[in-house]
PDB file of C-alpha atoms and ligand atoms in Angstrom:
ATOM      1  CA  UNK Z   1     -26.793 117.894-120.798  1.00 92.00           C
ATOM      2  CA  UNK Z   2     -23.617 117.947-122.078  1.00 96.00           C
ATOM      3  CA  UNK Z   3     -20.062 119.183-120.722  1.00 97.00           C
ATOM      4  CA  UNK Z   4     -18.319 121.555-122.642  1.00 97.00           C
ATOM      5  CA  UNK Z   5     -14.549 122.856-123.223  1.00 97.00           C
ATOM      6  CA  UNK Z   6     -14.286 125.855-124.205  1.00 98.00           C
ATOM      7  CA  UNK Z   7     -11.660 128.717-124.679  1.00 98.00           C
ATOM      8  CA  UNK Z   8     -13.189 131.959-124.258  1.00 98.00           C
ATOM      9  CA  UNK Z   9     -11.092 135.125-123.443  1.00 98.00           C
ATOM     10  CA  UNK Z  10      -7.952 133.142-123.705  1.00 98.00           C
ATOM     11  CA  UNK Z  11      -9.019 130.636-120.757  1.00 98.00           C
ATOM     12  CA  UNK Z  12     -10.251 127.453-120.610  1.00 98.00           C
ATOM     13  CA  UNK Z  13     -14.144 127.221-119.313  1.00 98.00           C
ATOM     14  CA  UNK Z  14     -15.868 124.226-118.915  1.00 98.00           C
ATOM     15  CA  UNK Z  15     -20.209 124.071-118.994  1.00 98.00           C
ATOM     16  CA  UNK Z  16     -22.886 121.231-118.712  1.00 98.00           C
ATOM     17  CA  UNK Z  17     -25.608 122.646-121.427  1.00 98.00           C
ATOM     18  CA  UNK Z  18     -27.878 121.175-123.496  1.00 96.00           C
ATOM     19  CA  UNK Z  19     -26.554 120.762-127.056  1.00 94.00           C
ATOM     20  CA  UNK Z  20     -28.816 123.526-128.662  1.00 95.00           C
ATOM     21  CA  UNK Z  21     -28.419 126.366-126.239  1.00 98.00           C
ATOM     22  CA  UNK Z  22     -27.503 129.334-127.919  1.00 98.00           C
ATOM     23  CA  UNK Z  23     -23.122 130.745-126.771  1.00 98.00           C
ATOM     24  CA  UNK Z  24     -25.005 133.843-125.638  1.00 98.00           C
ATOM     25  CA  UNK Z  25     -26.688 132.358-123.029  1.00 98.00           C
ATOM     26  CA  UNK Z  26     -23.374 129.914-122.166  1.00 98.00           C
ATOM     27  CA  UNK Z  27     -21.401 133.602-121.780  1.00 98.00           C
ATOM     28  CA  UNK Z  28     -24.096 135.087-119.675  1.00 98.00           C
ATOM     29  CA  UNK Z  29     -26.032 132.875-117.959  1.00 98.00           C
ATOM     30  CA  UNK Z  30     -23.065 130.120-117.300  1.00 98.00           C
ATOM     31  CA  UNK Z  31     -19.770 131.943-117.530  1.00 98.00           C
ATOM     32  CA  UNK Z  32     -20.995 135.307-116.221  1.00 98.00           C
ATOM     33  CA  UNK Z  33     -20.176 137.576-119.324  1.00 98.00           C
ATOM     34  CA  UNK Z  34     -22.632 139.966-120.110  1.00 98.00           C
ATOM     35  CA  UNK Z  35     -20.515 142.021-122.517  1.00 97.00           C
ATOM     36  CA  UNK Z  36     -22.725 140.463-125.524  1.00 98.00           C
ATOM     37  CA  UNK Z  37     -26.527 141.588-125.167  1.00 98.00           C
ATOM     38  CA  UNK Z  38     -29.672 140.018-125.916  1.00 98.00           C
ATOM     39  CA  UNK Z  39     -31.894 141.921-128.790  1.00 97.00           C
ATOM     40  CA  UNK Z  40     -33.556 139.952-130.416  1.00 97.00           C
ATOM     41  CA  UNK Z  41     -32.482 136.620-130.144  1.00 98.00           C
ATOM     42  CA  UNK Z  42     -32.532 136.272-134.309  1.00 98.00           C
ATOM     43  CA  UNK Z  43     -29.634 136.842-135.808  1.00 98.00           C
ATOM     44  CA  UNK Z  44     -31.086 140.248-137.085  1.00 97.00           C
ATOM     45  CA  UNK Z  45     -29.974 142.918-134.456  1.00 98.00           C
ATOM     46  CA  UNK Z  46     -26.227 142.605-133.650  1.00 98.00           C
ATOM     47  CA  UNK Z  47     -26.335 143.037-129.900  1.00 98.00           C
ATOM     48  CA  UNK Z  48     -24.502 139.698-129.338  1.00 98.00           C
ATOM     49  CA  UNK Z  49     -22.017 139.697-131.454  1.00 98.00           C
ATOM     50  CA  UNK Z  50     -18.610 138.065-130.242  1.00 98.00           C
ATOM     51  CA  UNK Z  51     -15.692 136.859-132.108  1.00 98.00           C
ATOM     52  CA  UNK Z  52     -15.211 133.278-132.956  1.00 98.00           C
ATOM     53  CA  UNK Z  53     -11.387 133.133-134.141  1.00 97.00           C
ATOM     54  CA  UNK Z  54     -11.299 136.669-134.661  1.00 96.00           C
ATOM     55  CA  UNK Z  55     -14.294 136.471-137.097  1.00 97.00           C
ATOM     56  CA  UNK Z  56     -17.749 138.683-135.769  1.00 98.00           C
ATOM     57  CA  UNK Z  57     -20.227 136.044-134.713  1.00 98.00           C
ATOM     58  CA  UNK Z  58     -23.881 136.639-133.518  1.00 98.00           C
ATOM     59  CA  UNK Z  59     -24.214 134.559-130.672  1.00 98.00           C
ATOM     60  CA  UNK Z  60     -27.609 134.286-130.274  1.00 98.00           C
ATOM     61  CA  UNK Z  61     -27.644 132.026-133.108  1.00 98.00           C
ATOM     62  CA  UNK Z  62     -24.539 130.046-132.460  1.00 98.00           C
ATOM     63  CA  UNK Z  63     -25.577 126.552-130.967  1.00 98.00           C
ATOM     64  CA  UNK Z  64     -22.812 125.965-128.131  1.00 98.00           C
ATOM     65  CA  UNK Z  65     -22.492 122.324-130.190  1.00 96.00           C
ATOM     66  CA  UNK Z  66     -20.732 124.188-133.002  1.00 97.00           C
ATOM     67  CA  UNK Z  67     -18.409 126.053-131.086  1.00 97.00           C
ATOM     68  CA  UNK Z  68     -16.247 122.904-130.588  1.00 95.00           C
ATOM     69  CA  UNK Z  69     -12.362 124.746-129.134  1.00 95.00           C
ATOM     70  CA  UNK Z  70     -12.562 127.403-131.395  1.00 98.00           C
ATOM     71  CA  UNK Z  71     -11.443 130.803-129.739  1.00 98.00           C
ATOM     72  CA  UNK Z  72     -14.369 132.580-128.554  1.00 98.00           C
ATOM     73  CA  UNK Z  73     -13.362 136.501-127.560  1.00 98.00           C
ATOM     74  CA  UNK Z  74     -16.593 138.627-126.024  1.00 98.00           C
ATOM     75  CA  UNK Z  75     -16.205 142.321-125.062  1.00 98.00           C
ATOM     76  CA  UNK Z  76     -14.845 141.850-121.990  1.00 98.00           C
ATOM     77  CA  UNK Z  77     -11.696 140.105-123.623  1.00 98.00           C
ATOM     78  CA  UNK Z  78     -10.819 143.089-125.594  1.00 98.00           C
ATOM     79  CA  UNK Z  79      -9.698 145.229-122.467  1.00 96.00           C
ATOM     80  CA  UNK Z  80     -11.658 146.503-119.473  1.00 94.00           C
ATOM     81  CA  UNK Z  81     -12.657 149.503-117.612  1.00 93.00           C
ATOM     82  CA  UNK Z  82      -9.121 149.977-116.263  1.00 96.00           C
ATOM     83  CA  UNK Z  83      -7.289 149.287-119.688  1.00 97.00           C
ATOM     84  CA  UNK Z  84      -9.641 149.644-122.654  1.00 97.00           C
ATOM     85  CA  UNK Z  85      -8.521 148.047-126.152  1.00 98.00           C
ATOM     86  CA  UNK Z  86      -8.120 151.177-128.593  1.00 97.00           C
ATOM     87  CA  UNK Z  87     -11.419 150.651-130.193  1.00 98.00           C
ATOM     88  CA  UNK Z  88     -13.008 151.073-127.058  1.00 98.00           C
ATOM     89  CA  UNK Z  89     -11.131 154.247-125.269  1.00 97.00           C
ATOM     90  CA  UNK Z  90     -12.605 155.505-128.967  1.00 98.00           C
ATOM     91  CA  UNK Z  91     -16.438 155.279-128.454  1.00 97.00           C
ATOM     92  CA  UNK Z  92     -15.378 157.275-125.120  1.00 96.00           C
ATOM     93  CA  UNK Z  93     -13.470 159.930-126.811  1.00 97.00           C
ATOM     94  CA  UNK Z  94     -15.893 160.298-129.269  1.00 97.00           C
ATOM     95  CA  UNK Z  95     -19.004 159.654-127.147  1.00 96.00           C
ATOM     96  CA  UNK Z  96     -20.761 157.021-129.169  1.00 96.00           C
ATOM     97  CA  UNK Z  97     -22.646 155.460-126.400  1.00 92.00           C
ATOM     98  CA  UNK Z  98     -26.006 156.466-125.593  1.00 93.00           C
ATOM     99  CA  UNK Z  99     -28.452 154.039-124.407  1.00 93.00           C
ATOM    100  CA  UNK Z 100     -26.038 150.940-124.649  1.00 91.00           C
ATOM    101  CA  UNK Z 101     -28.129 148.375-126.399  1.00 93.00           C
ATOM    102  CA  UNK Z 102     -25.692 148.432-130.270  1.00 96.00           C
ATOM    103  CA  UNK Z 103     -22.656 149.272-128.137  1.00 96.00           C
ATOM    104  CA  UNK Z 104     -21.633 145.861-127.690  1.00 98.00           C
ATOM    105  CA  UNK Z 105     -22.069 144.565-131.848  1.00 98.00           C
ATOM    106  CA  UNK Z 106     -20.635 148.007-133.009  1.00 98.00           C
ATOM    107  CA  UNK Z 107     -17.424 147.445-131.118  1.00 98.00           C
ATOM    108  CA  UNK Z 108     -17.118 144.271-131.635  1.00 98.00           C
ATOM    109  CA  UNK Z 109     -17.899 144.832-135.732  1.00 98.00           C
ATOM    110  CA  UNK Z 110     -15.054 147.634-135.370  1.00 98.00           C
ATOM    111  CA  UNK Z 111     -12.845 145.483-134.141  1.00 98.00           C
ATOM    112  CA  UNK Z 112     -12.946 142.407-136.208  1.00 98.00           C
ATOM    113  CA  UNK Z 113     -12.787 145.150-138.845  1.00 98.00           C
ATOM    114  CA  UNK Z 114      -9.767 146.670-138.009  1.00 98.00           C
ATOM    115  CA  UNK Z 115      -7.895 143.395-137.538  1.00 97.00           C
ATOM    116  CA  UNK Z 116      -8.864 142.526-140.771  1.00 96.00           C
ATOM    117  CA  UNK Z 117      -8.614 146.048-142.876  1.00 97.00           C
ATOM    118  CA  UNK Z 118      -6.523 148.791-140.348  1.00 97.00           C
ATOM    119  CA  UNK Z 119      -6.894 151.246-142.562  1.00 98.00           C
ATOM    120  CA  UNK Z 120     -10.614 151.558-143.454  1.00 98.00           C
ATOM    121  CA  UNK Z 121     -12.768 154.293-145.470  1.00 98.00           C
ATOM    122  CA  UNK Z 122     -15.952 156.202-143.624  1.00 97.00           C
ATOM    123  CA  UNK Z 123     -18.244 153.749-146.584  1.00 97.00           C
ATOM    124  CA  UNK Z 124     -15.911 150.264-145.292  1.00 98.00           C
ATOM    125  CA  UNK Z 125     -16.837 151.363-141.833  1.00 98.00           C
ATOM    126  CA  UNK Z 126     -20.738 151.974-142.549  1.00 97.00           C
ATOM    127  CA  UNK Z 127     -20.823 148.999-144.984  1.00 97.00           C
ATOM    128  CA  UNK Z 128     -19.622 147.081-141.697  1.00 97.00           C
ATOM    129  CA  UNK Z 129     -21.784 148.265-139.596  1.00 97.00           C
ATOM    130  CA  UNK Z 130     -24.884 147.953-141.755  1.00 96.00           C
ATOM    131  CA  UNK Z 131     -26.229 144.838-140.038  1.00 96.00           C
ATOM    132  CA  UNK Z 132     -25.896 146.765-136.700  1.00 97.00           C
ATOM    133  CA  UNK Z 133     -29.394 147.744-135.695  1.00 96.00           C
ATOM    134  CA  UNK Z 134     -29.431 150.617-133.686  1.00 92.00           C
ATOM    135  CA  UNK Z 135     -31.763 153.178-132.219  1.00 90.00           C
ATOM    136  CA  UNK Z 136     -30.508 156.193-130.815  1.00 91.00           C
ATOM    137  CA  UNK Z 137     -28.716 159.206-132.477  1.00 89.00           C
ATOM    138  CA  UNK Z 138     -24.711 158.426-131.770  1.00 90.00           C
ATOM    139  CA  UNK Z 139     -24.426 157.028-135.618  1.00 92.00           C
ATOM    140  CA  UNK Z 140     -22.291 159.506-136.766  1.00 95.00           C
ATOM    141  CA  UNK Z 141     -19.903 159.709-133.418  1.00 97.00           C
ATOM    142  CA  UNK Z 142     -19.656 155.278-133.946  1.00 97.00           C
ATOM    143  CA  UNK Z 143     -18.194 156.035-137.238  1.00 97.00           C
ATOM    144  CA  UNK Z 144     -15.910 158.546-136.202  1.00 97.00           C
ATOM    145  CA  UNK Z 145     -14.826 156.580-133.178  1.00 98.00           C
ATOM    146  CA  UNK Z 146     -14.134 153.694-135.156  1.00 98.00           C
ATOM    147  CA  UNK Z 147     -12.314 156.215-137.486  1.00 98.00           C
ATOM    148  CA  UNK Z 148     -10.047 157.858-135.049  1.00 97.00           C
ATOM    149  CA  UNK Z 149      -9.400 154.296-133.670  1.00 97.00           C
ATOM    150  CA  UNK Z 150      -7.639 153.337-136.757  1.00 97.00           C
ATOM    151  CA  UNK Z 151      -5.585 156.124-136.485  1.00 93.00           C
ATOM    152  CA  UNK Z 152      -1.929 156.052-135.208  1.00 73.00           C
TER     153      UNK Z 152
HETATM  154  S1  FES B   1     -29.492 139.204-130.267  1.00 78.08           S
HETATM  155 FE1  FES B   1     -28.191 138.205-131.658  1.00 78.08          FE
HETATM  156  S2  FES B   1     -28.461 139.264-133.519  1.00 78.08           S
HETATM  157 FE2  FES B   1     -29.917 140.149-132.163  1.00 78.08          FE
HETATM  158  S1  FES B   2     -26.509 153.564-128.126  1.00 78.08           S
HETATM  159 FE1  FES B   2     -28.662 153.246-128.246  1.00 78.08          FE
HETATM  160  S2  FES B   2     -28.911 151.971-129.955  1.00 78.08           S
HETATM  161 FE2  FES B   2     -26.815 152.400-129.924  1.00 78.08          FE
END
């Protein structure tokens, strides 16, 4: 075991893991943050994808010793059920959610892609979201929403 600092949703948090744990099971299991999902736990699915200094990151593949104070934002840091971020009021407009288990990587993806391009194309947006494994049928409505979230 080791003891951790880290900064995660602009706060300090501080966790005795073993060096090799994967940051997606830090967030859930340890800091209680169950905005990033478990898929499959590969690197291959998207479902636990956070941002590490405003870059998407797949957790599930992130060893906690690599994180080192590097600012760590999860879903829950982008706004919350009372005040969404703009990305996220978006997929409810536009009804992108349907069974919940992309929801998590396609907004984060969206956002990190916004930050980084405000202004995207409907191809930016699905060249994005390529690596984003999904199964149900709210494609089309995800790339709207993140579409109407870039508007003004
Ligand atoms: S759970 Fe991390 S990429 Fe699938
Ligand atoms: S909402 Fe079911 S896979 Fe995306």
């Amino acid at each position: 075991m080791t003891r951790y600092a880290l900064k995660v949703n602009g706060q300090s948090r501080t966790v005795d893991v073993d060096d090799d744990t994967p940051l997606l099971y830090v967030l859930r299991n340890d800091l209680g943050l169950h905005g990033p999902k478990y898929g499959c736990g590969l690197g291959q699915c998207g479902a636990c994808t956070v941002h590490i200094e405003g870059q998407a990151a797949r957790s599930c593949i992130t060893p906690i010793g690599t994180v080192g104070w590097r600012a760590v934002t999860t879903l829950e840091g982008l706004g919350s059920s009372a005040r969404p971020a703009k990305i996220q009021q978006a997929f409810i407009d536009k009804q992108a959610l349907q069974c919940g288990y992309c929801c998590n990587g396609m907004i984060m993806t969206s956002a990190a892609l916004l930050a980084n391009k405000p202004k995207p194309t409907e191809e930016e947006v699905k060249a994005a979201l390529a690596g984003n494994l999904r199964r149900c049928g709210t494609y089309q409505r995800i790339c709207d929403a993140v579409l109407h979230a870039a508007q003004d």
